[in-house]
Amino acid sequence: MLLQENISLKPYNTFGIDAKARYFATFTDTDELAETLNLPAGQAGIKHQTSNLILGGGSNILFTKDYGGLVLKNEIKGITELHEDSEYVYVKAGAGENWHQFVLHCIERNWAGVENLSLIPGNVGASPMQNIGAYGVEIEDVFWDLEAWHIRDQKKVTFTKSDCEFGYRESVFKRKFKDEFVILNVTYQLRKKPRFNTSYGAIEQELERMGTKTLSIKAISDAVINIRSSKLPDPKEIGNAGSFFKNPSVPLTQFESLKSNFSNIVGYTNIDGSVKLAAGWLIEQCGPASGGTSWKGYRKGDAGCHSKQALVLVNYGNASGNEIYNLSEEILQSVKEKFGVTLEREVNII
Ligand code: FAD
Ligand code: EPU
């Protein structure tokens, strides 16, 4: 275990924010994790350890300040086919595996269920954190169980699907057990015979444009990759963490009243009858108090709102975390003022 001090986190977060970690270490297995967490203050260089932050690919985090505690980067690897039954194969992946590489691994073996989740940045370990979702599929649809390390009790705990209390971009790890567990590995239940899901967004149009003759999970993955690449900025080129806010849900009556004032408002009915609004649309209709018609494409210094997707805030180079956060606050206030809807940040603010 190599403990580093005062290192820049810029290479470790997709926003490219140059915050510093007081202490930084990586771990590749549970023993190394436990050993690092148990380093007593005053030893091995740790003088003022106050807290731990578990980091995966850093693609859903905004650092607004230096981190005064210990940042632990999860590098537990390995993909194992545990067993299969007539319908499913059960596949366990280490939390430090790259998510998209895991998806490609499954597609190569014709294990179906994660193809719609192609090209989501980050690692396997964070996939249940906020129940990642895209193009009509969420992790909970393929989740079987996970193993996590309880930091205080120093023991492994298994979480089944119901234990995780998944919701839209939600789980127990983001709420009631926040900062209590380190996810070590996740087991997914994948179909041996695919059930294609092409109904969401522009997948069907894209399959047609690609000239797809025979539908396959590989074709769906390629279509999703093409759609995502056409509108989401590549963090290697422009710093970002995907959607900065969640899409907010409002009661049907509120939606109807909004619709009477804003006839083009975009909303999708939830199972419970409420309506999920497209936050990107709301943000696009608002703009800075200083003038300008829309946030979409807006830039102040190196902080901005992406020109093809208003829900994505970007760092053009040297923006600080606070500049991005302040822009998000201005956006949030303008949406609240115009539509009476309060946006909730999806990105984890540190
Ligand atoms: P990190 O950013 O490293 O961590 C996120 C949170 O999880 C932090 O609170 C961290 O402490 C915690 N954490 C991470 N790993 C562990 C662990 N092993 N144990 C305990 N806690 C842990 N998300 C979607 O849902 N759908 C999308 O379509 C989508 N598109 C995106 C597109 C782009 C261009 C980008 C940059 C991001 C996108 N995201 C999307 C957000 C992001 O990719 C996901 O949230 C992803 O799961 C984050 O993984 P990560 O490993 O980078 O997590
Ligand atoms: N829209 C606009 N203007 C914009 C952006 C969007 O009007 O600038 C409207 C359009 O009507 C569009 C609709 O919003 O049809 C939906 O947009 P899009 O299909 O791009 O999806 P989204 O709702 O903005 C969500 C997820 C994404 C996920 C996509 C595809 C959230 C917060 N975001 O975005 O997830 O990839 O759907 O399923 O739920 C993420 O979580 O980081 C993320 C990128």
Tab-separated table of C-alpha atoms and ligand atoms in Angstrom:
chain	number	residue	atom	x	y	z
A	1	MET	CA	0.000	0.000	0.000
A	2	LEU	CA	1.469	3.322	-1.090
A	3	LEU	CA	0.159	6.320	0.781
A	4	GLN	CA	0.637	9.589	-1.067
A	5	GLU	CA	0.239	13.073	0.372
A	6	ASN	CA	-1.073	16.320	-1.097
A	7	ILE	CA	-1.705	14.993	-4.564
A	8	SER	CA	-3.771	16.652	-7.274
A	9	LEU	CA	-7.089	14.935	-8.003
A	10	LYS	CA	-7.258	16.464	-11.490
A	11	PRO	CA	-6.508	13.143	-13.266
A	12	TYR	CA	-9.048	11.382	-11.041
A	13	ASN	CA	-12.230	13.356	-11.794
A	14	THR	CA	-13.854	13.807	-15.207
A	15	PHE	CA	-14.667	17.468	-14.469
A	16	GLY	CA	-10.872	17.938	-14.410
A	17	ILE	CA	-10.990	19.993	-11.203
A	18	ASP	CA	-7.580	20.626	-9.706
A	19	ALA	CA	-8.453	19.911	-6.059
A	20	LYS	CA	-5.914	18.262	-3.751
A	21	ALA	CA	-6.242	15.192	-1.530
A	22	ARG	CA	-4.453	15.391	1.820
A	23	TYR	CA	-3.879	11.613	1.570
A	24	PHE	CA	-4.383	9.281	-1.374
A	25	ALA	CA	-4.079	5.512	-1.758
A	26	THR	CA	-5.377	2.788	-4.033
A	27	PHE	CA	-6.548	-0.690	-3.014
A	28	THR	CA	-6.877	-3.844	-5.085
A	29	ASP	CA	-8.506	-6.174	-2.557
A	30	THR	CA	-10.401	-6.188	0.736
A	31	ASP	CA	-7.303	-6.832	2.866
A	32	GLU	CA	-5.538	-3.821	1.422
A	33	LEU	CA	-8.657	-1.708	1.963
A	34	ALA	CA	-8.990	-2.832	5.599
A	35	GLU	CA	-5.292	-2.257	6.220
A	36	THR	CA	-5.455	1.281	4.826
A	37	LEU	CA	-8.616	2.172	6.730
A	38	ASN	CA	-7.004	0.967	9.951
A	39	LEU	CA	-3.861	3.047	9.676
A	40	PRO	CA	-3.738	4.749	13.043
A	41	ALA	CA	-3.468	8.524	13.111
A	42	GLY	CA	0.137	9.515	13.658
A	43	GLN	CA	1.475	6.467	11.816
A	44	ALA	CA	2.382	5.881	8.194
A	45	GLY	CA	2.222	9.616	7.591
A	46	ILE	CA	-1.463	10.024	8.467
A	47	LYS	CA	-1.563	12.915	10.912
A	48	HIS	CA	-5.008	14.406	10.662
A	49	GLN	CA	-7.169	11.782	9.021
A	50	THR	CA	-10.747	12.929	9.461
A	51	SER	CA	-12.701	11.168	6.757
A	52	ASN	CA	-12.498	8.788	3.803
A	53	LEU	CA	-13.714	9.277	0.269
A	54	ILE	CA	-14.067	6.236	-1.958
A	55	LEU	CA	-13.365	7.050	-5.568
A	56	GLY	CA	-14.182	5.073	-8.692
A	57	GLY	CA	-13.715	6.784	-12.050
A	58	GLY	CA	-14.582	10.226	-10.607
A	59	SER	CA	-17.291	10.758	-13.238
A	60	ASN	CA	-20.069	11.793	-10.867
A	61	ILE	CA	-18.199	14.069	-8.472
A	62	LEU	CA	-17.552	17.806	-8.238
A	63	PHE	CA	-14.731	18.888	-5.951
A	64	THR	CA	-15.436	22.402	-4.654
A	65	LYS	CA	-12.495	22.314	-2.235
A	66	ASP	CA	-9.429	20.300	-1.345
A	67	TYR	CA	-10.189	17.028	0.418
A	68	GLY	CA	-8.698	17.040	3.928
A	69	GLY	CA	-8.999	13.289	4.579
A	70	LEU	CA	-7.992	10.110	2.773
A	71	VAL	CA	-9.110	9.484	-0.815
A	72	LEU	CA	-9.175	5.757	-1.544
A	73	LYS	CA	-9.335	4.702	-5.165
A	74	ASN	CA	-11.021	1.363	-5.680
A	75	GLU	CA	-9.047	-0.851	-8.081
A	76	ILE	CA	-10.564	-4.251	-7.319
A	77	LYS	CA	-10.587	-6.111	-10.644
A	78	GLY	CA	-11.944	-9.347	-12.050
A	79	ILE	CA	-14.992	-10.564	-13.961
A	80	THR	CA	-16.224	-14.068	-13.078
A	81	GLU	CA	-19.115	-16.134	-14.394
A	82	LEU	CA	-20.458	-17.575	-11.140
A	83	HIS	CA	-23.156	-19.965	-12.384
A	84	GLU	CA	-26.091	-20.168	-14.761
A	85	ASP	CA	-29.618	-21.507	-14.920
A	86	SER	CA	-31.922	-22.038	-17.870
A	87	GLU	CA	-32.538	-18.305	-18.383
A	88	TYR	CA	-29.707	-16.389	-16.779
A	89	VAL	CA	-26.001	-16.193	-16.238
A	90	TYR	CA	-24.773	-14.673	-12.959
A	91	VAL	CA	-21.676	-12.548	-13.417
A	92	LYS	CA	-19.611	-10.994	-10.638
A	93	ALA	CA	-17.435	-7.973	-11.376
A	94	GLY	CA	-14.872	-6.226	-9.187
A	95	ALA	CA	-15.849	-2.680	-8.200
A	96	GLY	CA	-12.745	-1.274	-9.894
A	97	GLU	CA	-13.610	-2.662	-13.341
A	98	ASN	CA	-14.400	0.020	-15.926
A	99	TRP	CA	-18.159	-0.032	-16.547
A	100	HIS	CA	-18.097	0.252	-20.341
A	101	GLN	CA	-15.375	-2.435	-20.649
A	102	PHE	CA	-17.608	-4.672	-18.525
A	103	VAL	CA	-20.543	-3.984	-20.884
A	104	LEU	CA	-18.381	-4.895	-23.908
A	105	HIS	CA	-17.209	-8.075	-22.115
A	106	CYS	CA	-20.877	-9.099	-21.674
A	107	ILE	CA	-21.801	-8.268	-25.280
A	108	GLU	CA	-18.909	-10.383	-26.621
A	109	ARG	CA	-20.287	-13.368	-24.686
A	110	ASN	CA	-23.882	-12.632	-25.655
A	111	TRP	CA	-24.925	-11.957	-22.056
A	112	ALA	CA	-27.830	-9.554	-22.408
A	113	GLY	CA	-29.227	-6.752	-20.267
A	114	VAL	CA	-26.552	-4.064	-20.037
A	115	GLU	CA	-26.269	-3.111	-23.739
A	116	ASN	CA	-28.500	-0.011	-23.303
A	117	LEU	CA	-26.069	1.170	-20.616
A	118	SER	CA	-23.119	1.317	-23.031
A	119	LEU	CA	-20.584	4.131	-22.773
A	120	ILE	CA	-21.568	5.330	-19.296
A	121	PRO	CA	-18.264	6.461	-17.755
A	122	GLY	CA	-17.064	5.250	-14.368
A	123	ASN	CA	-16.634	1.922	-12.645
A	124	VAL	CA	-18.727	-1.099	-11.704
A	125	GLY	CA	-18.631	-0.189	-7.976
A	126	ALA	CA	-20.510	3.058	-8.503
A	127	SER	CA	-23.192	1.498	-10.735
A	128	PRO	CA	-25.516	0.656	-7.809
A	129	MET	CA	-24.688	3.900	-5.929
A	130	GLN	CA	-27.104	5.933	-7.991
A	131	ASN	CA	-28.727	3.044	-9.876
A	132	ILE	CA	-27.207	4.237	-13.172
A	133	GLY	CA	-29.657	4.428	-16.016
A	134	ALA	CA	-29.936	5.247	-19.687
A	135	TYR	CA	-32.112	4.451	-22.689
A	136	GLY	CA	-34.876	2.701	-20.754
A	137	VAL	CA	-32.707	0.478	-18.507
A	138	GLU	CA	-31.460	0.916	-14.952
A	139	ILE	CA	-28.997	-1.185	-12.950
A	140	GLU	CA	-31.818	-2.514	-10.806
A	141	ASP	CA	-33.131	-4.371	-13.894
A	142	VAL	CA	-30.018	-6.594	-13.982
A	143	PHE	CA	-28.787	-6.364	-10.397
A	144	TRP	CA	-28.491	-9.567	-8.358
A	145	ASP	CA	-26.448	-8.666	-5.265
A	146	LEU	CA	-23.295	-6.940	-4.070
A	147	GLU	CA	-20.696	-7.266	-1.371
A	148	ALA	CA	-19.647	-4.203	0.585
A	149	TRP	CA	-17.210	-3.481	3.394
A	150	HIS	CA	-18.712	-1.857	6.479
A	151	ILE	CA	-16.070	0.694	7.471
A	152	ARG	CA	-16.920	0.989	11.183
A	153	ASP	CA	-17.691	-2.682	11.912
A	154	GLN	CA	-14.913	-3.924	9.611
A	155	LYS	CA	-16.903	-6.717	8.041
A	156	LYS	CA	-18.321	-7.768	4.689
A	157	VAL	CA	-22.063	-7.388	4.173
A	158	THR	CA	-24.138	-8.739	1.273
A	159	PHE	CA	-26.909	-6.547	-0.161
A	160	THR	CA	-29.715	-8.062	-2.229
A	161	LYS	CA	-31.751	-5.980	-4.658
A	162	SER	CA	-34.426	-5.113	-2.088
A	163	ASP	CA	-31.747	-4.154	0.483
A	164	CYS	CA	-30.451	-1.510	-1.957
A	165	GLU	CA	-33.827	0.333	-2.135
A	166	PHE	CA	-33.175	1.451	-5.691
A	167	GLY	CA	-35.012	4.453	-7.097
A	168	TYR	CA	-34.413	6.930	-9.907
A	169	ARG	CA	-30.695	7.785	-9.423
A	170	GLU	CA	-31.040	6.598	-5.804
A	171	SER	CA	-30.001	3.792	-3.456
A	172	VAL	CA	-29.358	3.269	0.256
A	173	PHE	CA	-25.679	4.024	-0.397
A	174	LYS	CA	-26.526	7.569	-1.455
A	175	ARG	CA	-28.917	8.179	1.449
A	176	LYS	CA	-29.240	6.262	4.705
A	177	PHE	CA	-25.886	4.424	4.483
A	178	LYS	CA	-23.993	7.343	2.951
A	179	ASP	CA	-20.223	6.966	3.505
A	180	GLU	CA	-20.715	3.796	5.590
A	181	PHE	CA	-19.866	1.123	3.014
A	182	VAL	CA	-17.260	0.448	0.364
A	183	ILE	CA	-18.725	-1.557	-2.504
A	184	LEU	CA	-16.313	-4.402	-3.304
A	185	ASN	CA	-18.040	-6.279	-6.124
A	186	VAL	CA	-21.400	-6.493	-7.862
A	187	THR	CA	-23.164	-9.561	-9.291
A	188	TYR	CA	-25.469	-9.060	-12.268
A	189	GLN	CA	-28.169	-11.413	-13.541
A	190	LEU	CA	-27.881	-11.373	-17.334
A	191	ARG	CA	-30.117	-13.030	-19.901
A	192	LYS	CA	-28.909	-15.861	-22.101
A	193	LYS	CA	-31.669	-14.998	-24.596
A	194	PRO	CA	-31.859	-11.234	-25.070
A	195	ARG	CA	-34.999	-9.165	-24.582
A	196	PHE	CA	-34.352	-6.226	-26.850
A	197	ASN	CA	-35.324	-2.797	-25.557
A	198	THR	CA	-35.310	-0.311	-28.431
A	199	SER	CA	-38.325	1.773	-27.523
A	200	TYR	CA	-36.498	4.587	-25.768
A	201	GLY	CA	-35.429	7.838	-27.398
A	202	ALA	CA	-33.797	7.658	-30.769
A	203	ILE	CA	-32.563	4.029	-30.658
A	204	GLU	CA	-34.878	2.802	-33.415
A	205	GLN	CA	-34.082	5.744	-35.691
A	206	GLU	CA	-30.370	5.191	-35.116
A	207	LEU	CA	-30.644	1.432	-35.868
A	208	GLU	CA	-32.365	2.330	-39.119
A	209	ARG	CA	-29.751	4.940	-39.971
A	210	MET	CA	-27.045	2.323	-39.299
A	211	GLY	CA	-28.806	-0.011	-41.771
A	212	THR	CA	-29.207	-2.755	-39.134
A	213	LYS	CA	-30.734	-5.866	-40.733
A	214	THR	CA	-30.660	-8.237	-37.761
A	215	LEU	CA	-31.242	-6.859	-34.298
A	216	SER	CA	-28.637	-7.859	-31.709
A	217	ILE	CA	-27.335	-6.591	-28.385
A	218	LYS	CA	-24.202	-5.439	-30.232
A	219	ALA	CA	-26.313	-3.375	-32.641
A	220	ILE	CA	-28.200	-1.779	-29.737
A	221	SER	CA	-24.919	-1.022	-27.981
A	222	ASP	CA	-23.522	0.589	-31.163
A	223	ALA	CA	-26.699	2.662	-31.602
A	224	VAL	CA	-26.542	3.878	-27.981
A	225	ILE	CA	-22.839	4.712	-28.391
A	226	ASN	CA	-23.602	6.744	-31.541
A	227	ILE	CA	-26.474	8.666	-29.925
A	228	ARG	CA	-24.509	9.416	-26.765
A	229	SER	CA	-21.417	10.508	-28.723
A	230	SER	CA	-23.523	12.912	-30.783
A	231	LYS	CA	-24.759	14.924	-27.803
A	232	LEU	CA	-22.706	14.261	-24.687
A	233	PRO	CA	-19.261	15.844	-24.376
A	234	ASP	CA	-16.335	13.407	-24.090
A	235	PRO	CA	-14.702	14.110	-20.701
A	236	LYS	CA	-11.296	13.559	-22.342
A	237	GLU	CA	-11.984	16.690	-24.397
A	238	ILE	CA	-14.295	18.789	-22.189
A	239	GLY	CA	-14.574	18.244	-18.444
A	240	ASN	CA	-18.053	17.188	-17.256
A	241	ALA	CA	-19.939	14.683	-15.097
A	242	GLY	CA	-22.915	13.939	-17.354
A	243	SER	CA	-26.317	15.273	-16.250
A	244	PHE	CA	-25.681	17.762	-13.470
A	245	PHE	CA	-29.280	17.683	-12.216
A	246	LYS	CA	-31.947	14.969	-12.022
A	247	ASN	CA	-35.085	15.209	-14.120
A	248	PRO	CA	-37.656	16.475	-11.574
A	249	SER	CA	-41.082	14.893	-11.095
A	250	VAL	CA	-44.189	17.005	-10.443
A	251	PRO	CA	-47.843	16.089	-9.712
A	252	LEU	CA	-50.057	15.803	-12.813
A	253	THR	CA	-52.031	18.917	-11.805
A	254	GLN	CA	-48.833	20.991	-11.661
A	255	PHE	CA	-47.773	19.601	-15.047
A	256	GLU	CA	-51.140	20.548	-16.563
A	257	SER	CA	-50.869	24.053	-15.198
A	258	LEU	CA	-47.289	24.380	-16.535
A	259	LYS	CA	-48.471	23.032	-19.892
A	260	SER	CA	-51.124	25.732	-20.124
A	261	ASN	CA	-48.388	28.380	-19.848
A	262	PHE	CA	-45.590	26.568	-21.688
A	263	SER	CA	-47.196	24.420	-24.357
A	264	ASN	CA	-43.899	22.802	-25.492
A	265	ILE	CA	-42.854	21.610	-22.046
A	266	VAL	CA	-41.407	18.070	-22.193
A	267	GLY	CA	-42.705	15.531	-19.652
A	268	TYR	CA	-43.115	11.746	-19.333
A	269	THR	CA	-45.762	10.100	-17.135
A	270	ASN	CA	-44.417	7.996	-14.242
A	271	ILE	CA	-46.145	4.782	-13.091
A	272	ASP	CA	-47.572	6.655	-10.067
A	273	GLY	CA	-49.233	9.253	-12.330
A	274	SER	CA	-46.779	12.070	-11.608
A	275	VAL	CA	-44.858	13.572	-14.531
A	276	LYS	CA	-41.087	13.590	-14.990
A	277	LEU	CA	-39.976	16.838	-16.621
A	278	ALA	CA	-36.970	17.058	-18.941
A	279	ALA	CA	-34.611	19.268	-16.904
A	280	GLY	CA	-32.604	19.948	-20.081
A	281	TRP	CA	-35.696	21.588	-21.611
A	282	LEU	CA	-36.390	23.674	-18.477
A	283	ILE	CA	-32.773	24.886	-18.368
A	284	GLU	CA	-32.738	25.660	-22.089
A	285	GLN	CA	-35.762	27.970	-21.614
A	286	CYS	CA	-33.977	30.010	-18.922
A	287	GLY	CA	-30.908	32.218	-19.070
A	288	PRO	CA	-28.537	34.326	-17.008
A	289	ALA	CA	-29.892	37.369	-15.149
A	290	SER	CA	-27.100	39.389	-16.792
A	291	GLY	CA	-28.765	38.871	-20.191
A	292	GLY	CA	-28.809	36.230	-22.914
A	293	THR	CA	-31.785	34.124	-23.857
A	294	SER	CA	-30.649	30.656	-22.840
A	295	TRP	CA	-28.178	28.852	-20.600
A	296	LYS	CA	-27.568	26.372	-23.407
A	297	GLY	CA	-24.103	27.130	-24.787
A	298	TYR	CA	-23.498	29.776	-22.075
A	299	ARG	CA	-19.919	30.227	-20.881
A	300	LYS	CA	-18.488	32.297	-18.056
A	301	GLY	CA	-14.706	31.950	-17.800
A	302	ASP	CA	-14.091	28.231	-18.161
A	303	ALA	CA	-17.420	27.148	-16.637
A	304	GLY	CA	-20.323	26.557	-19.001
A	305	CYS	CA	-23.494	24.825	-20.026
A	306	HIS	CA	-23.010	22.409	-22.932
A	307	SER	CA	-24.187	23.632	-26.330
A	308	LYS	CA	-25.843	20.300	-27.299
A	309	GLN	CA	-27.264	19.256	-23.899
A	310	ALA	CA	-28.264	21.963	-21.413
A	311	LEU	CA	-28.362	19.451	-18.536
A	312	VAL	CA	-24.588	18.979	-18.747
A	313	LEU	CA	-22.332	21.562	-17.095
A	314	VAL	CA	-18.799	21.711	-18.438
A	315	ASN	CA	-15.274	22.784	-17.553
A	316	TYR	CA	-13.526	24.167	-20.636
A	317	GLY	CA	-10.140	23.936	-18.938
A	318	ASN	CA	-9.352	25.673	-15.705
A	319	ALA	CA	-12.692	26.322	-14.022
A	320	SER	CA	-12.689	25.767	-10.274
A	321	GLY	CA	-15.248	23.508	-8.637
A	322	ASN	CA	-16.805	26.586	-7.045
A	323	GLU	CA	-17.259	28.288	-10.420
A	324	ILE	CA	-19.125	25.227	-11.697
A	325	TYR	CA	-21.149	25.024	-8.490
A	326	ASN	CA	-22.039	28.742	-8.598
A	327	LEU	CA	-23.191	28.381	-12.199
A	328	SER	CA	-25.363	25.424	-11.158
A	329	GLU	CA	-26.867	27.583	-8.404
A	330	GLU	CA	-27.706	30.389	-10.871
A	331	ILE	CA	-29.321	27.842	-13.181
A	332	LEU	CA	-31.284	26.280	-10.323
A	333	GLN	CA	-32.603	29.701	-9.199
A	334	SER	CA	-33.617	30.725	-12.729
A	335	VAL	CA	-35.560	27.488	-13.276
A	336	LYS	CA	-37.255	27.911	-9.901
A	337	GLU	CA	-38.237	31.480	-10.737
A	338	LYS	CA	-39.618	30.720	-14.197
A	339	PHE	CA	-41.299	27.350	-13.601
A	340	GLY	CA	-41.632	27.034	-9.813
A	341	VAL	CA	-39.709	23.751	-10.013
A	342	THR	CA	-36.659	23.078	-7.815
A	343	LEU	CA	-33.933	21.061	-9.504
A	344	GLU	CA	-31.929	18.559	-7.468
A	345	ARG	CA	-28.241	18.006	-8.220
A	346	GLU	CA	-27.374	14.507	-9.397
A	347	VAL	CA	-23.614	15.006	-9.124
A	348	ASN	CA	-22.005	14.362	-5.712
A	349	ILE	CA	-20.693	17.673	-4.375
A	350	ILE	CA	-17.575	17.460	-2.204
B	1	FAD	P1	-17.348	8.275	-8.834
B	1	FAD	O1	-17.628	9.573	-9.498
B	1	FAD	O2	-15.926	7.927	-8.556
B	1	FAD	O3	-18.166	8.203	-7.475
B	1	FAD	C1	-19.532	8.564	-7.431
B	1	FAD	C2	-20.042	8.380	-5.985
B	1	FAD	O4	-20.005	7.011	-5.629
B	1	FAD	C3	-19.173	9.079	-4.950
B	1	FAD	O5	-20.000	9.491	-3.905
B	1	FAD	C4	-18.219	7.987	-4.467
B	1	FAD	O6	-17.739	8.216	-3.156
B	1	FAD	C5	-19.123	6.777	-4.537
B	1	FAD	N1	-18.416	5.520	-4.857
B	1	FAD	C6	-17.773	5.226	-6.011
B	1	FAD	N2	-17.330	3.956	-5.971
B	1	FAD	C7	-17.694	3.444	-4.775
B	1	FAD	C8	-17.513	2.183	-4.127
B	1	FAD	N3	-16.862	1.167	-4.717
B	1	FAD	N4	-18.024	2.021	-2.885
B	1	FAD	C9	-18.686	3.040	-2.265
B	1	FAD	N5	-18.869	4.244	-2.814
B	1	FAD	C10	-18.391	4.445	-4.051
B	1	FAD	N6	-24.912	8.286	-15.108
B	1	FAD	C11	-26.055	7.623	-15.399
B	1	FAD	O7	-26.708	7.078	-14.515
B	1	FAD	N7	-26.512	7.553	-16.691
B	1	FAD	C12	-25.867	8.113	-17.723
B	1	FAD	O8	-26.316	8.019	-18.865
B	1	FAD	C13	-24.664	8.819	-17.452
B	1	FAD	N8	-23.987	9.426	-18.448
B	1	FAD	C14	-22.835	10.104	-18.185
B	1	FAD	C15	-22.147	10.698	-19.245
B	1	FAD	C16	-20.958	11.371	-19.026
B	1	FAD	C17	-20.239	12.012	-20.186
B	1	FAD	C18	-20.432	11.448	-17.705
B	1	FAD	C19	-19.121	12.136	-17.455
B	1	FAD	C20	-21.119	10.871	-16.635
B	1	FAD	C21	-22.331	10.196	-16.865
B	1	FAD	N9	-23.068	9.592	-15.821
B	1	FAD	C22	-24.210	8.882	-16.106
B	1	FAD	C23	-22.618	9.706	-14.425
B	1	FAD	C24	-21.549	8.656	-14.017
B	1	FAD	O9	-20.929	8.095	-15.145
B	1	FAD	C25	-22.153	7.525	-13.180
B	1	FAD	O10	-22.756	8.040	-12.024
B	1	FAD	C26	-21.101	6.505	-12.749
B	1	FAD	O11	-21.709	5.381	-12.170
B	1	FAD	C27	-20.074	7.063	-11.773
B	1	FAD	O12	-19.063	6.108	-11.626
B	1	FAD	P2	-17.659	6.484	-11.035
B	1	FAD	O13	-16.905	5.191	-10.824
B	1	FAD	O14	-16.975	7.477	-11.880
B	1	FAD	O15	-18.056	7.098	-9.639
B	2	EPU	N1	-33.936	18.574	-23.918
B	2	EPU	C1	-33.999	19.887	-24.351
B	2	EPU	N2	-32.840	20.617	-24.357
B	2	EPU	C2	-31.653	20.112	-23.967
B	2	EPU	C3	-31.582	18.776	-23.518
B	2	EPU	C4	-32.760	18.023	-23.500
B	2	EPU	O1	-35.050	20.384	-24.713
B	2	EPU	O2	-30.649	20.847	-23.997
B	2	EPU	C5	-35.191	17.772	-23.920
B	2	EPU	C6	-35.499	17.170	-25.286
B	2	EPU	O3	-36.877	17.226	-25.472
B	2	EPU	C7	-35.121	15.723	-25.139
B	2	EPU	C8	-35.403	15.478	-23.657
B	2	EPU	O4	-35.076	16.710	-23.013
B	2	EPU	O5	-35.870	14.894	-25.938
B	2	EPU	C9	-34.587	14.373	-23.047
B	2	EPU	O6	-33.206	14.575	-23.332
B	2	EPU	P1	-32.175	13.361	-23.418
B	2	EPU	O7	-32.736	12.243	-24.221
B	2	EPU	O8	-30.842	13.895	-23.804
B	2	EPU	O9	-32.121	12.805	-21.950
B	2	EPU	P2	-32.066	13.526	-20.550
B	2	EPU	O10	-33.389	13.382	-19.887
B	2	EPU	O11	-31.511	14.901	-20.663
B	2	EPU	C10	-31.440	11.385	-19.245
B	2	EPU	C11	-30.431	10.991	-18.218
B	2	EPU	C12	-29.102	10.682	-18.878
B	2	EPU	C13	-29.307	9.527	-19.850
B	2	EPU	C14	-30.341	9.933	-20.890
B	2	EPU	C15	-30.704	8.793	-21.829
B	2	EPU	C16	-31.030	12.069	-16.145
B	2	EPU	C17	-30.749	13.163	-15.173
B	2	EPU	N3	-30.269	12.038	-17.232
B	2	EPU	O12	-30.994	12.607	-19.801
B	2	EPU	O13	-28.191	10.281	-17.881
B	2	EPU	O14	-28.101	9.178	-20.491
B	2	EPU	O15	-31.559	10.341	-20.222
B	2	EPU	O16	-31.436	7.837	-21.142
B	2	EPU	O17	-31.918	11.253	-15.897
B	2	EPU	C18	-26.577	11.100	-16.332
B	2	EPU	O18	-27.299	10.636	-15.434
B	2	EPU	O19	-25.473	11.655	-16.098
B	2	EPU	C19	-27.018	10.996	-17.720
B	2	EPU	C20	-26.320	11.500	-18.740
